[in-house]
């Protein structure tokens, strides 16, 4: 069974630009969550989508947004990038609350 | 104060040792407790999960939850150099969403 895939794996952007990251969940999983991981703050919840609806949102500014498609694939977008947005962005897919499986992440560097 | 506290380590042990990793939490509404392992430059890998209190064993790994003390543990028996990684505890259950609250992670080094 294929795992969670994320594209691209690495990304370099400059301040002010915007970026779109993609996540393909495990087949049959309808919940997709996004997390930001940084050395200083650790893993922080961004948002969760279930059946194309945002079910929960973390404490991030409105520059961070996401969506989910009918095939459960999800994208997240960050507009007006700031240096502090440099991080590993992780996507997790799940069918049940207690078993969430993470992808390899997209490493974003903002210059 | 963070909702989930975890000693960042690093924790260095000799091969074959029993390792004990721990987290404390403040929110009594947490119902699901997970342990993830993360190797450098990789995504977290789900090791074990438990619901509410009790013990769960899987091979060399044992997870314990003590809800009365708001304390969870992961024990690794016969530790191997390949166990060297960062171990993250995570919790959820406050509402219907699948939001996870993570500890900061403990770096473990198993010396050959």
Short mmCIF file of C-alpha atoms in Angstrom, two decimals:
data_model
loop_
_atom_site.label_atom_id
_atom_site.label_comp_id
_atom_site.label_asym_id
_atom_site.label_seq_id
_atom_site.Cartn_x
_atom_site.Cartn_y
_atom_site.Cartn_z
CA UNK A 1 0.00 0.00 0.00
CA UNK A 2 1.49 3.32 -1.04
CA UNK A 3 2.20 5.82 1.72
CA UNK A 4 1.54 9.53 1.90
CA UNK A 5 3.29 11.43 -0.86
CA UNK A 6 4.20 15.10 -0.83
CA UNK A 7 5.45 17.29 -3.64
CA UNK A 8 7.74 19.02 -4.09
CA UNK A 9 10.26 17.68 -1.57
CA UNK A 10 12.38 20.82 -1.54
CA UNK A 11 11.58 24.39 -2.40
CA UNK A 12 13.47 27.68 -2.30
CA UNK A 13 11.50 30.91 -2.48
CA UNK A 14 12.13 34.58 -1.75
CA UNK A 15 10.25 36.82 0.63
CA UNK A 16 6.93 38.05 -0.71
CA UNK A 17 6.39 35.12 -3.05
CA UNK A 18 3.70 32.53 -2.62
CA UNK A 19 3.98 28.74 -2.62
CA UNK A 20 1.65 25.77 -3.09
CA UNK A 21 2.42 22.37 -1.58
CA UNK A 22 0.66 19.16 -2.48
CA UNK A 23 -0.24 16.03 -0.51
CA UNK A 24 -1.66 12.73 -1.73
CA UNK A 25 -3.04 10.67 1.16
CA UNK A 26 -3.09 6.91 1.55
CA UNK A 27 -5.86 5.38 -0.54
CA UNK A 28 -9.12 5.31 1.40
CA UNK A 29 -8.09 7.99 3.90
CA UNK A 30 -10.44 10.95 3.91
CA UNK A 31 -8.74 13.08 6.56
CA UNK A 32 -5.68 15.13 5.68
CA UNK A 33 -3.89 17.33 8.19
CA UNK A 34 -1.00 19.75 7.71
CA UNK A 35 1.73 20.57 10.21
CA UNK A 36 4.67 22.94 10.29
CA UNK A 37 7.89 21.71 11.91
CA UNK A 38 10.65 24.10 12.97
CA UNK A 39 13.57 23.64 15.37
CA UNK A 40 12.22 26.31 17.69
CA UNK A 41 8.50 25.52 17.76
CA UNK A 42 8.46 21.82 16.94
CA UNK A 43 5.44 20.34 15.19
CA UNK A 44 2.48 22.69 15.04
CA UNK A 45 -0.96 21.96 13.62
CA UNK A 46 -1.99 24.09 10.64
CA UNK A 47 -5.36 22.66 9.59
CA UNK A 48 -7.31 19.48 8.91
CA UNK A 49 -9.57 18.63 6.01
CA UNK A 50 -12.15 15.88 5.88
CA UNK A 51 -14.28 15.23 2.80
CA UNK A 52 -13.30 18.58 1.27
CA UNK A 53 -14.27 20.56 4.41
CA UNK A 54 -11.89 22.26 6.78
CA UNK A 55 -12.69 20.70 10.12
CA UNK A 56 -10.16 22.48 12.32
CA UNK A 57 -7.60 25.24 12.01
CA UNK A 58 -4.51 26.01 14.05
CA UNK A 59 -3.23 29.34 15.23
CA UNK A 60 -1.58 30.55 12.03
CA UNK A 61 -2.17 33.78 10.09
CA UNK A 62 -4.55 33.93 7.16
CA UNK A 63 -1.59 33.74 4.76
CA UNK A 64 -1.75 29.99 5.34
CA UNK A 65 -4.63 28.33 3.56
CA UNK A 66 -5.53 24.94 2.22
CA UNK A 67 -8.07 22.92 0.37
CA UNK A 68 -9.00 19.32 -0.29
CA UNK A 69 -10.25 17.83 -3.52
CA UNK A 70 -12.90 15.16 -4.08
CA UNK A 71 -10.18 12.49 -4.40
CA UNK A 72 -8.89 13.51 -0.92
CA UNK A 73 -5.71 15.04 -2.29
CA UNK A 74 -4.89 18.28 -0.52
CA UNK A 75 -2.95 21.43 -1.18
CA UNK A 76 -1.76 24.14 1.14
CA UNK A 77 -0.82 27.64 0.08
CA UNK A 78 1.31 30.23 1.79
CA UNK A 79 1.10 33.75 0.42
CA UNK A 80 3.47 36.67 0.98
CA UNK A 81 6.23 34.44 2.31
CA UNK A 82 8.28 35.57 5.29
CA UNK A 83 11.69 34.35 6.43
CA UNK A 84 10.03 32.69 9.42
CA UNK A 85 7.99 30.46 7.13
CA UNK A 86 11.11 28.40 6.44
CA UNK A 87 10.22 24.98 7.81
CA UNK A 88 9.42 21.38 7.07
CA UNK A 89 5.76 21.13 6.08
CA UNK A 90 4.25 17.75 6.84
CA UNK A 91 1.03 16.21 5.71
CA UNK A 92 -0.70 13.39 7.60
CA UNK A 93 -3.51 11.19 6.37
CA UNK A 94 -5.81 9.06 8.47
CA UNK A 95 -8.93 6.95 8.54
CA UNK A 96 -9.09 6.91 12.33
CA UNK A 97 -8.13 9.48 14.92
CA UNK A 98 -5.41 7.39 16.55
CA UNK A 99 -3.59 6.32 13.41
CA UNK A 100 -2.27 9.26 11.45
CA UNK A 101 0.47 8.61 8.93
CA UNK A 102 2.88 11.29 7.84
CA UNK A 103 4.49 11.92 4.51
CA UNK A 104 8.17 12.77 4.03
CA UNK A 105 7.47 16.50 4.10
CA UNK A 106 8.31 19.48 1.92
CA UNK A 107 11.31 21.46 3.08
CA UNK A 108 10.73 25.15 2.33
CA UNK A 109 13.51 27.69 2.51
CA UNK A 110 12.58 31.36 2.26
CA UNK A 111 15.43 33.73 1.36
CA UNK B 1 3.22 26.40 29.87
CA UNK B 2 2.99 23.99 26.94
CA UNK B 3 0.11 21.49 26.80
CA UNK B 4 2.59 18.63 26.30
CA UNK B 5 6.04 18.60 27.89
CA UNK B 6 8.85 16.33 26.75
CA UNK B 7 12.52 16.34 27.72
CA UNK B 8 14.50 17.16 24.56
CA UNK B 9 17.54 15.13 25.63
CA UNK B 10 19.77 14.05 24.04
CA UNK B 11 19.58 10.67 25.73
CA UNK B 12 22.64 8.50 25.12
CA UNK B 13 22.55 4.80 26.03
CA UNK B 14 24.67 1.73 25.21
CA UNK B 15 23.33 -0.89 22.83
CA UNK B 16 21.07 -3.39 24.62
CA UNK B 17 19.90 -0.93 27.28
CA UNK B 18 16.28 -0.36 28.22
CA UNK B 19 15.21 3.13 27.22
CA UNK B 20 12.46 5.09 28.93
CA UNK B 21 10.93 8.08 27.18
CA UNK B 22 8.28 10.21 28.84
CA UNK B 23 5.79 13.02 28.33
CA UNK B 24 3.53 14.92 30.68
CA UNK B 25 0.43 16.81 29.67
CA UNK B 26 -1.98 19.26 31.20
CA UNK B 27 -5.26 18.74 29.32
CA UNK B 28 -7.37 15.97 30.84
CA UNK B 29 -9.52 15.86 27.69
CA UNK B 30 -6.81 14.02 25.74
CA UNK B 31 -8.02 10.50 24.89
CA UNK B 32 -5.57 9.23 22.25
CA UNK B 33 -1.86 8.95 22.87
CA UNK B 34 0.70 8.21 20.18
CA UNK B 35 4.43 7.79 19.83
CA UNK B 36 6.22 8.70 16.63
CA UNK B 37 9.82 8.12 15.61
CA UNK B 38 11.51 10.61 13.31
CA UNK B 39 14.83 10.04 11.64
CA UNK B 40 16.83 13.03 10.46
CA UNK B 41 15.28 14.72 7.42
CA UNK B 42 12.35 12.28 7.33
CA UNK B 43 8.68 12.49 8.27
CA UNK B 44 7.47 11.09 11.62
CA UNK B 45 6.67 7.38 11.64
CA UNK B 46 3.84 6.10 13.84
CA UNK B 47 5.22 3.59 16.34
CA UNK B 48 2.38 2.96 18.73
CA UNK B 49 -0.91 4.37 19.91
CA UNK B 50 -3.11 3.80 22.93
CA UNK B 51 -6.58 4.91 23.83
CA UNK B 52 -7.19 6.19 27.36
CA UNK B 53 -5.18 4.52 30.15
CA UNK B 54 -3.28 1.27 30.17
CA UNK B 55 -0.35 -0.54 28.58
CA UNK B 56 0.27 -1.72 25.06
CA UNK B 57 3.16 -3.87 23.87
CA UNK B 58 4.51 -4.35 20.34
CA UNK B 59 7.74 -6.27 20.02
CA UNK B 60 10.48 -4.36 21.81
CA UNK B 61 8.21 -1.37 22.44
CA UNK B 62 5.80 -0.81 25.34
CA UNK B 63 3.58 2.25 25.69
CA UNK B 64 2.03 3.21 29.02
CA UNK B 65 -0.59 5.83 29.80
CA UNK B 66 -1.41 7.02 33.31
CA UNK B 67 -4.26 9.48 32.95
CA UNK B 68 -4.49 10.10 36.70
CA UNK B 69 -0.93 11.47 36.64
CA UNK B 70 -1.21 12.87 33.09
CA UNK B 71 1.94 10.96 32.22
CA UNK B 72 2.79 8.72 29.29
CA UNK B 73 5.85 6.57 28.65
CA UNK B 74 7.48 4.60 25.88
CA UNK B 75 9.90 1.80 26.80
CA UNK B 76 12.32 0.32 24.30
CA UNK B 77 13.90 -3.01 25.26
CA UNK B 78 17.19 -4.29 23.85
CA UNK B 79 17.86 -0.95 22.18
CA UNK B 80 19.73 -1.00 18.87
CA UNK B 81 21.82 1.65 17.09
CA UNK B 82 19.05 1.78 14.48
CA UNK B 83 16.73 3.10 17.23
CA UNK B 84 18.76 6.33 17.24
CA UNK B 85 16.23 8.98 16.26
CA UNK B 86 13.96 11.64 17.73
CA UNK B 87 10.90 10.29 19.53
CA UNK B 88 7.79 12.44 19.60
CA UNK B 89 4.75 11.95 21.78
CA UNK B 90 1.44 13.21 20.43
CA UNK B 91 -2.07 13.49 21.82
CA UNK B 92 -5.55 14.20 20.59
CA UNK B 93 -9.17 13.83 21.50
CA UNK B 94 -10.30 17.25 22.58
CA UNK B 95 -12.88 17.46 19.80
CA UNK B 96 -14.04 15.64 16.70
CA UNK B 97 -11.09 16.75 14.58
CA UNK B 98 -7.90 14.79 14.28
CA UNK B 99 -5.66 17.62 15.50
CA UNK B 100 -2.53 16.29 17.20
CA UNK B 101 -0.64 18.14 19.92
CA UNK B 102 3.01 17.13 19.92
CA UNK B 103 5.75 17.17 22.49
CA UNK B 104 9.02 18.76 21.46
CA UNK B 105 10.68 15.37 20.92
CA UNK B 106 13.51 13.50 22.67
CA UNK B 107 16.70 12.77 20.75
CA UNK B 108 17.92 9.24 21.44
CA UNK B 109 21.40 7.96 20.63
CA UNK B 110 22.13 4.26 21.03
CA UNK B 111 25.90 3.67 21.10
CA UNK B 112 27.22 0.41 19.57
#
